[in-house]
PDB file of C-alpha atoms in Angstrom:
ATOM      1  CA  MET A 260     111.741  71.142  23.505  1.00  0.00           C
ATOM      2  CA  ALA A 261     110.527  74.238  24.392  1.00  0.00           C
ATOM      3  CA  ARG A 262     106.815  74.378  24.835  1.00  0.00           C
ATOM      4  CA  ASN A 263     103.597  76.612  24.547  1.00  0.00           C
ATOM      5  CA  VAL A 264     102.181  78.131  27.257  1.00  0.00           C
ATOM      6  CA  VAL A 265      99.264  80.071  28.080  1.00  0.00           C
ATOM      7  CA  ILE A 266      98.838  81.959  31.509  1.00  0.00           C
ATOM      8  CA  SER A 267      95.830  83.999  32.376  1.00  0.00           C
ATOM      9  CA  GLY A 268      96.214  86.429  35.105  1.00  0.00           C
ATOM     10  CA  GLY A 269      99.733  86.245  34.290  1.00  0.00           C
ATOM     11  CA  GLY A 270     101.122  89.957  34.569  1.00  0.00           C
ATOM     12  CA  THR A 271     100.388  89.948  38.520  1.00  0.00           C
ATOM     13  CA  GLY A 272     100.982  87.819  41.817  1.00  0.00           C
ATOM     14  CA  ILE A 273     101.188  83.651  40.896  1.00  0.00           C
ATOM     15  CA  GLY A 274     100.588  83.805  37.843  1.00  0.00           C
ATOM     16  CA  LEU A 275     103.312  85.584  36.893  1.00  0.00           C
ATOM     17  CA  ALA A 276     105.684  83.876  39.161  1.00  0.00           C
ATOM     18  CA  ALA A 277     104.184  80.933  36.728  1.00  0.00           C
ATOM     19  CA  ALA A 278     105.262  82.519  34.068  1.00  0.00           C
ATOM     20  CA  ARG A 279     108.851  83.427  35.226  1.00  0.00           C
ATOM     21  CA  VAL A 280     108.817  79.796  36.219  1.00  0.00           C
ATOM     22  CA  PHE A 281     107.712  78.365  32.505  1.00  0.00           C
ATOM     23  CA  ALA A 282     109.920  80.943  30.842  1.00  0.00           C
ATOM     24  CA  ALA A 283     113.597  80.276  33.003  1.00  0.00           C
ATOM     25  CA  ASP A 284     112.698  76.788  31.729  1.00  0.00           C
ATOM     26  CA  GLY A 285     113.108  77.962  28.177  1.00  0.00           C
ATOM     27  CA  ASP A 286     108.591  77.277  27.275  1.00  0.00           C
ATOM     28  CA  ARG A 287     107.216  80.000  24.894  1.00  0.00           C
ATOM     29  CA  VAL A 288     104.718  81.935  27.978  1.00  0.00           C
ATOM     30  CA  LEU A 289     101.904  84.378  26.318  1.00  0.00           C
ATOM     31  CA  LEU A 290     100.733  86.596  29.353  1.00  0.00           C
ATOM     32  CA  LEU A 291      97.143  86.893  29.553  1.00  0.00           C
ATOM     33  CA  GLY A 292      94.529  89.756  31.229  1.00  0.00           C
ATOM     34  CA  ARG A 293      92.935  93.348  31.473  1.00  0.00           C
ATOM     35  CA  ARG A 294      95.221  95.353  31.741  1.00  0.00           C
ATOM     36  CA  LYS A 295      97.583  95.599  29.379  1.00  0.00           C
ATOM     37  CA  GLU A 296      99.685  97.676  31.055  1.00  0.00           C
ATOM     38  CA  VAL A 297     101.068  95.231  33.840  1.00  0.00           C
ATOM     39  CA  LEU A 298     101.498  92.496  31.235  1.00  0.00           C
ATOM     40  CA  GLU A 299     103.182  94.583  29.041  1.00  0.00           C
ATOM     41  CA  GLU A 300     105.384  95.440  32.493  1.00  0.00           C
ATOM     42  CA  ALA A 301     106.018  91.838  33.987  1.00  0.00           C
ATOM     43  CA  GLY A 302     109.682  91.787  32.061  1.00  0.00           C
ATOM     44  CA  VAL A 303     109.394  87.778  31.646  1.00  0.00           C
ATOM     45  CA  PRO A 304     111.858  87.469  28.985  1.00  0.00           C
ATOM     46  CA  GLY A 305     110.439  86.765  25.811  1.00  0.00           C
ATOM     47  CA  ALA A 306     106.423  86.214  26.919  1.00  0.00           C
ATOM     48  CA  LEU A 307     103.747  87.567  24.333  1.00  0.00           C
ATOM     49  CA  THR A 308     101.071  89.250  26.079  1.00  0.00           C
ATOM     50  CA  TYR A 309      97.045  89.907  25.184  1.00  0.00           C
ATOM     51  CA  ALA A 310      95.043  92.481  26.833  1.00  0.00           C
ATOM     52  CA  ALA A 311      91.459  90.309  27.340  1.00  0.00           C
ATOM     53  CA  ASP A 312      88.452  90.146  29.494  1.00  0.00           C
ATOM     54  CA  LEU A 313      88.234  86.753  29.966  1.00  0.00           C
ATOM     55  CA  SER A 314      84.399  86.313  30.593  1.00  0.00           C
ATOM     56  CA  ASP A 315      83.661  88.333  27.649  1.00  0.00           C
ATOM     57  CA  THR A 316      83.032  85.658  24.295  1.00  0.00           C
ATOM     58  CA  ALA A 317      84.224  88.565  21.909  1.00  0.00           C
ATOM     59  CA  ASP A 318      87.406  88.258  23.355  1.00  0.00           C
ATOM     60  CA  VAL A 319      87.686  85.137  24.695  1.00  0.00           C
ATOM     61  CA  ARG A 320      87.859  83.965  20.460  1.00  0.00           C
ATOM     62  CA  GLY A 321      90.085  86.822  20.222  1.00  0.00           C
ATOM     63  CA  VAL A 322      92.855  85.688  22.171  1.00  0.00           C
ATOM     64  CA  ALA A 323      91.828  81.325  20.304  1.00  0.00           C
ATOM     65  CA  GLU A 324      92.037  83.585  16.862  1.00  0.00           C
ATOM     66  CA  PHE A 325      95.709  85.004  18.575  1.00  0.00           C
ATOM     67  CA  VAL A 326      96.684  81.995  20.066  1.00  0.00           C
ATOM     68  CA  GLY A 327      96.045  80.253  16.396  1.00  0.00           C
ATOM     69  CA  ARG A 328      98.601  82.400  14.426  1.00  0.00           C
ATOM     70  CA  GLU A 329     100.882  83.015  17.215  1.00  0.00           C
ATOM     71  CA  LEU A 330     101.568  79.281  19.119  1.00  0.00           C
ATOM     72  CA  GLY A 331      99.455  77.192  16.872  1.00  0.00           C
ATOM     73  CA  ALA A 332      99.460  74.182  19.675  1.00  0.00           C
ATOM     74  CA  VAL A 333      98.777  75.067  23.552  1.00  0.00           C
ATOM     75  CA  ASP A 334     101.236  72.433  25.903  1.00  0.00           C
ATOM     76  CA  VAL A 335     100.044  74.163  29.370  1.00  0.00           C
ATOM     77  CA  LEU A 336      97.042  76.115  29.865  1.00  0.00           C
ATOM     78  CA  VAL A 337      97.583  77.827  33.411  1.00  0.00           C
ATOM     79  CA  HIS A 338      94.055  79.563  34.739  1.00  0.00           C
ATOM     80  CA  SER A 339      95.046  82.428  37.662  1.00  0.00           C
ATOM     81  CA  ALA A 340      93.071  84.883  36.526  1.00  0.00           C
ATOM     82  CA  GLY A 341      90.409  85.354  39.536  1.00  0.00           C
ATOM     83  CA  GLY A 342      90.155  87.924  42.238  1.00  0.00           C
ATOM     84  CA  THR A 343      86.565  89.334  44.401  1.00  0.00           C
ATOM     85  CA  GLY A 344      85.928  91.837  42.001  1.00  0.00           C
ATOM     86  CA  GLN A 345      88.765  94.312  43.601  1.00  0.00           C
ATOM     87  CA  LEU A 346      88.764  96.165  40.368  1.00  0.00           C
ATOM     88  CA  GLU A 347      85.511  96.523  39.655  1.00  0.00           C
ATOM     89  CA  PRO A 348      82.791  99.274  39.770  1.00  0.00           C
ATOM     90  CA  PRO A 349      80.744  98.516  42.712  1.00  0.00           C
ATOM     91  CA  ALA A 350      77.131  97.732  43.271  1.00  0.00           C
ATOM     92  CA  ALA A 351      74.980 100.331  41.884  1.00  0.00           C
ATOM     93  CA  GLY A 352      71.882 102.323  44.503  1.00  0.00           C
ATOM     94  CA  ASP A 353      71.974 100.727  48.629  1.00  0.00           C
ATOM     95  CA  ASP A 354      69.450  97.816  47.683  1.00  0.00           C
ATOM     96  CA  PRO A 355      71.315  94.911  50.151  1.00  0.00           C
ATOM     97  CA  LEU A 356      69.770  92.155  47.796  1.00  0.00           C
ATOM     98  CA  ASP A 357      71.385  94.109  44.137  1.00  0.00           C
ATOM     99  CA  ALA A 358      74.759  94.030  46.635  1.00  0.00           C
ATOM    100  CA  VAL A 359      74.534  90.291  46.700  1.00  0.00           C
ATOM    101  CA  ALA A 360      73.314  90.057  43.492  1.00  0.00           C
ATOM    102  CA  HIS A 361      76.422  91.908  41.973  1.00  0.00           C
ATOM    103  CA  ASN A 362      78.801  90.152  44.056  1.00  0.00           C
ATOM    104  CA  TRP A 363      77.989  86.866  43.497  1.00  0.00           C
ATOM    105  CA  THR A 364      78.009  87.254  39.911  1.00  0.00           C
ATOM    106  CA  VAL A 365      81.626  89.369  39.965  1.00  0.00           C
ATOM    107  CA  ASN A 366      82.442  86.940  41.786  1.00  0.00           C
ATOM    108  CA  PHE A 367      81.153  83.929  39.535  1.00  0.00           C
ATOM    109  CA  ARG A 368      82.640  85.242  36.528  1.00  0.00           C
ATOM    110  CA  LEU A 369      86.187  86.378  37.181  1.00  0.00           C
ATOM    111  CA  ASN A 370      86.739  83.253  38.840  1.00  0.00           C
ATOM    112  CA  LEU A 371      85.411  80.717  37.176  1.00  0.00           C
ATOM    113  CA  LEU A 372      83.522  81.520  33.507  1.00  0.00           C
ATOM    114  CA  THR A 373      87.038  83.358  33.020  1.00  0.00           C
ATOM    115  CA  ALA A 374      88.404  79.633  33.384  1.00  0.00           C
ATOM    116  CA  ALA A 375      85.854  78.114  31.436  1.00  0.00           C
ATOM    117  CA  LEU A 376      85.320  80.558  28.643  1.00  0.00           C
ATOM    118  CA  LEU A 377      89.371  80.338  27.995  1.00  0.00           C
ATOM    119  CA  THR A 378      88.957  76.260  28.594  1.00  0.00           C
ATOM    120  CA  GLU A 379      86.561  75.671  25.821  1.00  0.00           C
ATOM    121  CA  ALA A 380      88.293  78.103  23.640  1.00  0.00           C
ATOM    122  CA  LEU A 381      91.738  76.351  23.695  1.00  0.00           C
ATOM    123  CA  LYS A 382      90.725  72.857  24.234  1.00  0.00           C
ATOM    124  CA  ASP A 383      90.711  71.756  20.016  1.00  0.00           C
ATOM    125  CA  ARG A 384      94.356  73.110  20.490  1.00  0.00           C
ATOM    126  CA  LEU A 385      95.358  71.944  23.564  1.00  0.00           C
ATOM    127  CA  ALA A 386      99.032  69.082  22.701  1.00  0.00           C
ATOM    128  CA  SER A 387      97.464  65.443  22.009  1.00  0.00           C
ATOM    129  CA  PRO A 388      99.469  63.777  23.638  1.00  0.00           C
ATOM    130  CA  GLY A 389     100.965  65.732  26.259  1.00  0.00           C
ATOM    131  CA  GLY A 390      98.963  68.621  27.402  1.00  0.00           C
ATOM    132  CA  ARG A 391      98.244  70.336  30.448  1.00  0.00           C
ATOM    133  CA  VAL A 392      95.106  72.008  31.825  1.00  0.00           C
ATOM    134  CA  LEU A 393      95.767  73.924  35.450  1.00  0.00           C
ATOM    135  CA  PHE A 394      93.545  75.630  37.444  1.00  0.00           C
ATOM    136  CA  VAL A 395      94.384  77.698  40.569  1.00  0.00           C
ATOM    137  CA  SER A 396      91.397  77.485  43.284  1.00  0.00           C
ATOM    138  CA  SER A 397      92.048  78.809  46.528  1.00  0.00           C
ATOM    139  CA  ILE A 398      91.631  77.003  50.403  1.00  0.00           C
ATOM    140  CA  ALA A 399      88.081  79.364  50.294  1.00  0.00           C
ATOM    141  CA  ALA A 400      86.884  76.531  48.252  1.00  0.00           C
ATOM    142  CA  TYR A 401      87.094  74.520  51.346  1.00  0.00           C
ATOM    143  CA  ARG A 402      86.608  76.748  54.419  1.00  0.00           C
ATOM    144  CA  GLY A 403      84.552  80.408  52.831  1.00  0.00           C
ATOM    145  CA  SER A 404      85.762  83.334  52.282  1.00  0.00           C
ATOM    146  CA  GLY A 405      83.956  84.972  54.617  1.00  0.00           C
ATOM    147  CA  SER A 406      81.249  86.426  51.919  1.00  0.00           C
ATOM    148  CA  GLY A 407      80.724  82.673  49.820  1.00  0.00           C
ATOM    149  CA  ALA A 408      80.658  84.431  47.144  1.00  0.00           C
ATOM    150  CA  TYR A 409      84.007  83.651  46.210  1.00  0.00           C
ATOM    151  CA  GLY A 410      85.445  80.381  48.036  1.00  0.00           C
ATOM    152  CA  ALA A 411      82.141  79.363  45.847  1.00  0.00           C
ATOM    153  CA  ALA A 412      82.927  80.316  42.841  1.00  0.00           C
ATOM    154  CA  LYS A 413      86.638  78.801  43.481  1.00  0.00           C
ATOM    155  CA  ALA A 414      84.839  75.893  44.819  1.00  0.00           C
ATOM    156  CA  GLY A 415      82.778  75.770  41.088  1.00  0.00           C
ATOM    157  CA  LEU A 416      86.677  75.102  39.388  1.00  0.00           C
ATOM    158  CA  HIS A 417      87.407  71.597  41.314  1.00  0.00           C
ATOM    159  CA  PRO A 418      83.910  69.493  39.523  1.00  0.00           C
ATOM    160  CA  TYR A 419      84.409  71.814  36.048  1.00  0.00           C
ATOM    161  CA  ALA A 420      88.360  69.861  36.471  1.00  0.00           C
ATOM    162  CA  HIS A 421      87.293  66.960  37.573  1.00  0.00           C
ATOM    163  CA  ASP A 422      85.081  65.947  33.970  1.00  0.00           C
ATOM    164  CA  LEU A 423      87.375  67.753  32.177  1.00  0.00           C
ATOM    165  CA  ALA A 424      90.256  65.362  33.206  1.00  0.00           C
ATOM    166  CA  ARG A 425      87.035  62.807  31.672  1.00  0.00           C
ATOM    167  CA  ASP A 426      86.589  64.238  28.351  1.00  0.00           C
ATOM    168  CA  LEU A 427      90.240  65.110  28.006  1.00  0.00           C
ATOM    169  CA  GLY A 428      92.508  62.297  29.511  1.00  0.00           C
ATOM    170  CA  PRO A 429      91.793  59.964  26.733  1.00  0.00           C
ATOM    171  CA  ARG A 430      93.460  62.610  24.873  1.00  0.00           C
ATOM    172  CA  GLY A 431      96.741  62.039  27.190  1.00  0.00           C
ATOM    173  CA  ILE A 432      95.785  65.377  28.852  1.00  0.00           C
ATOM    174  CA  THR A 433      96.044  66.089  32.422  1.00  0.00           C
ATOM    175  CA  VAL A 434      94.237  68.579  34.366  1.00  0.00           C
ATOM    176  CA  ASN A 435      94.120  69.452  37.871  1.00  0.00           C
ATOM    177  CA  VAL A 436      94.150  71.538  40.054  1.00  0.00           C
ATOM    178  CA  VAL A 437      96.076  74.008  43.161  1.00  0.00           C
ATOM    179  CA  ALA A 438      94.295  75.548  45.699  1.00  0.00           C
ATOM    180  CA  PRO A 439      96.958  77.737  47.796  1.00  0.00           C
ATOM    181  CA  GLY A 440      96.158  79.155  50.928  1.00  0.00           C
ATOM    182  CA  TYR A 441      97.906  82.771  52.925  1.00  0.00           C
ATOM    183  CA  ILE A 442     100.059  84.115  49.835  1.00  0.00           C
ATOM    184  CA  GLU A 443     101.668  86.974  50.477  1.00  0.00           C
ATOM    185  CA  ASP A 444     102.943  89.333  47.920  1.00  0.00           C
ATOM    186  CA  THR A 445      99.764  89.711  45.433  1.00  0.00           C
ATOM    187  CA  GLU A 446      97.700  92.162  44.537  1.00  0.00           C
ATOM    188  CA  PHE A 447      94.732  89.616  46.458  1.00  0.00           C
ATOM    189  CA  PHE A 448      95.841  90.600  49.504  1.00  0.00           C
ATOM    190  CA  GLY A 449      97.717  93.223  49.528  1.00  0.00           C
ATOM    191  CA  ASP A 450     100.082  95.794  51.122  1.00  0.00           C
ATOM    192  CA  ALA A 451      97.256  96.278  53.932  1.00  0.00           C
ATOM    193  CA  ILE A 452      96.240  93.652  54.832  1.00  0.00           C
ATOM    194  CA  ASP A 453      95.231  93.810  58.702  1.00  0.00           C
ATOM    195  CA  PRO A 454      98.498  92.737  61.090  1.00  0.00           C
ATOM    196  CA  ALA A 455      95.912  89.965  63.542  1.00  0.00           C
ATOM    197  CA  ARG A 456      94.624  88.656  60.469  1.00  0.00           C
ATOM    198  CA  ARG A 457      97.914  87.458  59.148  1.00  0.00           C
ATOM    199  CA  GLU A 458      99.385  86.713  62.158  1.00  0.00           C
ATOM    200  CA  ARG A 459      96.092  83.825  62.621  1.00  0.00           C
ATOM    201  CA  LEU A 460      96.680  83.036  58.600  1.00  0.00           C
ATOM    202  CA  ILE A 461     100.207  82.183  59.718  1.00  0.00           C
ATOM    203  CA  ASN A 462      99.263  80.269  62.936  1.00  0.00           C
ATOM    204  CA  ASP A 463      97.269  78.142  61.061  1.00  0.00           C
ATOM    205  CA  THR A 464      99.533  76.672  59.522  1.00  0.00           C
ATOM    206  CA  ALA A 465     101.762  73.132  60.128  1.00  0.00           C
ATOM    207  CA  ASN A 466     105.020  75.308  59.334  1.00  0.00           C
ATOM    208  CA  GLY A 467     104.418  78.388  60.965  1.00  0.00           C
ATOM    209  CA  ARG A 468     105.236  80.906  57.675  1.00  0.00           C
ATOM    210  CA  ALA A 469     103.119  83.008  54.818  1.00  0.00           C
ATOM    211  CA  GLY A 470     102.598  81.272  51.269  1.00  0.00           C
ATOM    212  CA  ASN A 471     104.745  83.153  48.342  1.00  0.00           C
ATOM    213  CA  PRO A 472     104.225  83.387  44.795  1.00  0.00           C
ATOM    214  CA  GLY A 473     107.060  80.215  43.797  1.00  0.00           C
ATOM    215  CA  ASP A 474     105.744  78.108  46.122  1.00  0.00           C
ATOM    216  CA  VAL A 475     102.272  77.731  44.018  1.00  0.00           C
ATOM    217  CA  ALA A 476     104.011  78.105  40.579  1.00  0.00           C
ATOM    218  CA  GLU A 477     106.146  75.477  41.595  1.00  0.00           C
ATOM    219  CA  THR A 478     103.323  73.294  42.284  1.00  0.00           C
ATOM    220  CA  LEU A 479     101.829  73.845  38.730  1.00  0.00           C
ATOM    221  CA  HIS A 480     105.207  73.804  37.101  1.00  0.00           C
ATOM    222  CA  TRP A 481     105.928  70.174  38.132  1.00  0.00           C
ATOM    223  CA  LEU A 482     102.157  69.356  37.207  1.00  0.00           C
ATOM    224  CA  ALA A 483     102.938  70.370  34.120  1.00  0.00           C
ATOM    225  CA  SER A 484     106.403  68.361  34.031  1.00  0.00           C
ATOM    226  CA  PRO A 485     106.040  64.881  31.948  1.00  0.00           C
ATOM    227  CA  GLY A 486     106.953  63.171  35.432  1.00  0.00           C
ATOM    228  CA  ALA A 487     103.067  64.275  36.684  1.00  0.00           C
ATOM    229  CA  GLY A 488     102.053  62.879  33.425  1.00  0.00           C
ATOM    230  CA  HIS A 489      99.384  59.997  35.321  1.00  0.00           C
ATOM    231  CA  VAL A 490      98.405  62.535  37.739  1.00  0.00           C
ATOM    232  CA  THR A 491      94.856  64.364  37.012  1.00  0.00           C
ATOM    233  CA  SER A 492      91.609  65.262  38.284  1.00  0.00           C
ATOM    234  CA  GLN A 493      93.461  66.576  41.573  1.00  0.00           C
ATOM    235  CA  ILE A 494      93.733  69.276  43.878  1.00  0.00           C
ATOM    236  CA  VAL A 495      96.917  70.018  45.325  1.00  0.00           C
ATOM    237  CA  GLN A 496      96.414  71.937  48.268  1.00  0.00           C
ATOM    238  CA  VAL A 497      99.707  74.462  48.901  1.00  0.00           C
ATOM    239  CA  ASN A 498      98.749  76.129  52.118  1.00  0.00           C
ATOM    240  CA  GLY A 499     101.261  74.727  54.488  1.00  0.00           C
ATOM    241  CA  GLY A 500      99.638  72.580  56.383  1.00  0.00           C
ATOM    242  CA  ALA A 501      96.399  74.883  56.856  1.00  0.00           C
ATOM    243  CA  GLU A 502      94.056  73.044  55.412  1.00  0.00           C
ATOM    244  CA  ARG A 503      93.618  68.924  54.656  1.00  0.00           C
ATOM    245  CA  GLY A 504      91.547  68.020  51.199  1.00  0.00           C
ATOM    246  CA  ASN A 505      89.357  64.930  51.594  1.00  0.00           C
TER     247      ASN A 505
END
């Protein structure tokens, strides 16, 4: 039976790969993101699109109303929106402390607040039983990201997911986190990654290769399947062995 799947950050990278996997299964997919043109050009068969800033409460209310009209229930909610603020305007002025405040605020807004607002807005529409909530975190939540802000924001998803799993478990809804390592072919790293850094990231893995969006998408797809119905409140790392969870 076709399911209703809502994917934030669905126009590029991991979100787009996940959308294609679910759509190939015959599921009805709604792609969310800030850039309308990117969503419309994603080319996911039969997908609906809705452009919104998921850190803005008014926009999120608009998403919830759209979902109510077009889908009704939500079987799978995938949070893949995020980033380090590449699309954001820089901090005003040159005060270093203002720059720190800006960087941390942007990272928490993009990676944590977006997920929390969208989840809370759609919580009552999650299919009961059988609903799935899936967050995309990062290896940076374990080992940092170089700046602190991005890794800290992604790490904040973990306790939220655990609390949510307890909250939604009685309704037969599972909540899990997927934490990727270095994933090529995404806007996050882009084509301009320093070759030495790329080599170091690949050398960190046990299998000697970079990840790709499909690796993460297939993990999300399995966690959304009936076969994963007793898997909840877990953080699944997809990083080729570069980092092991506790």
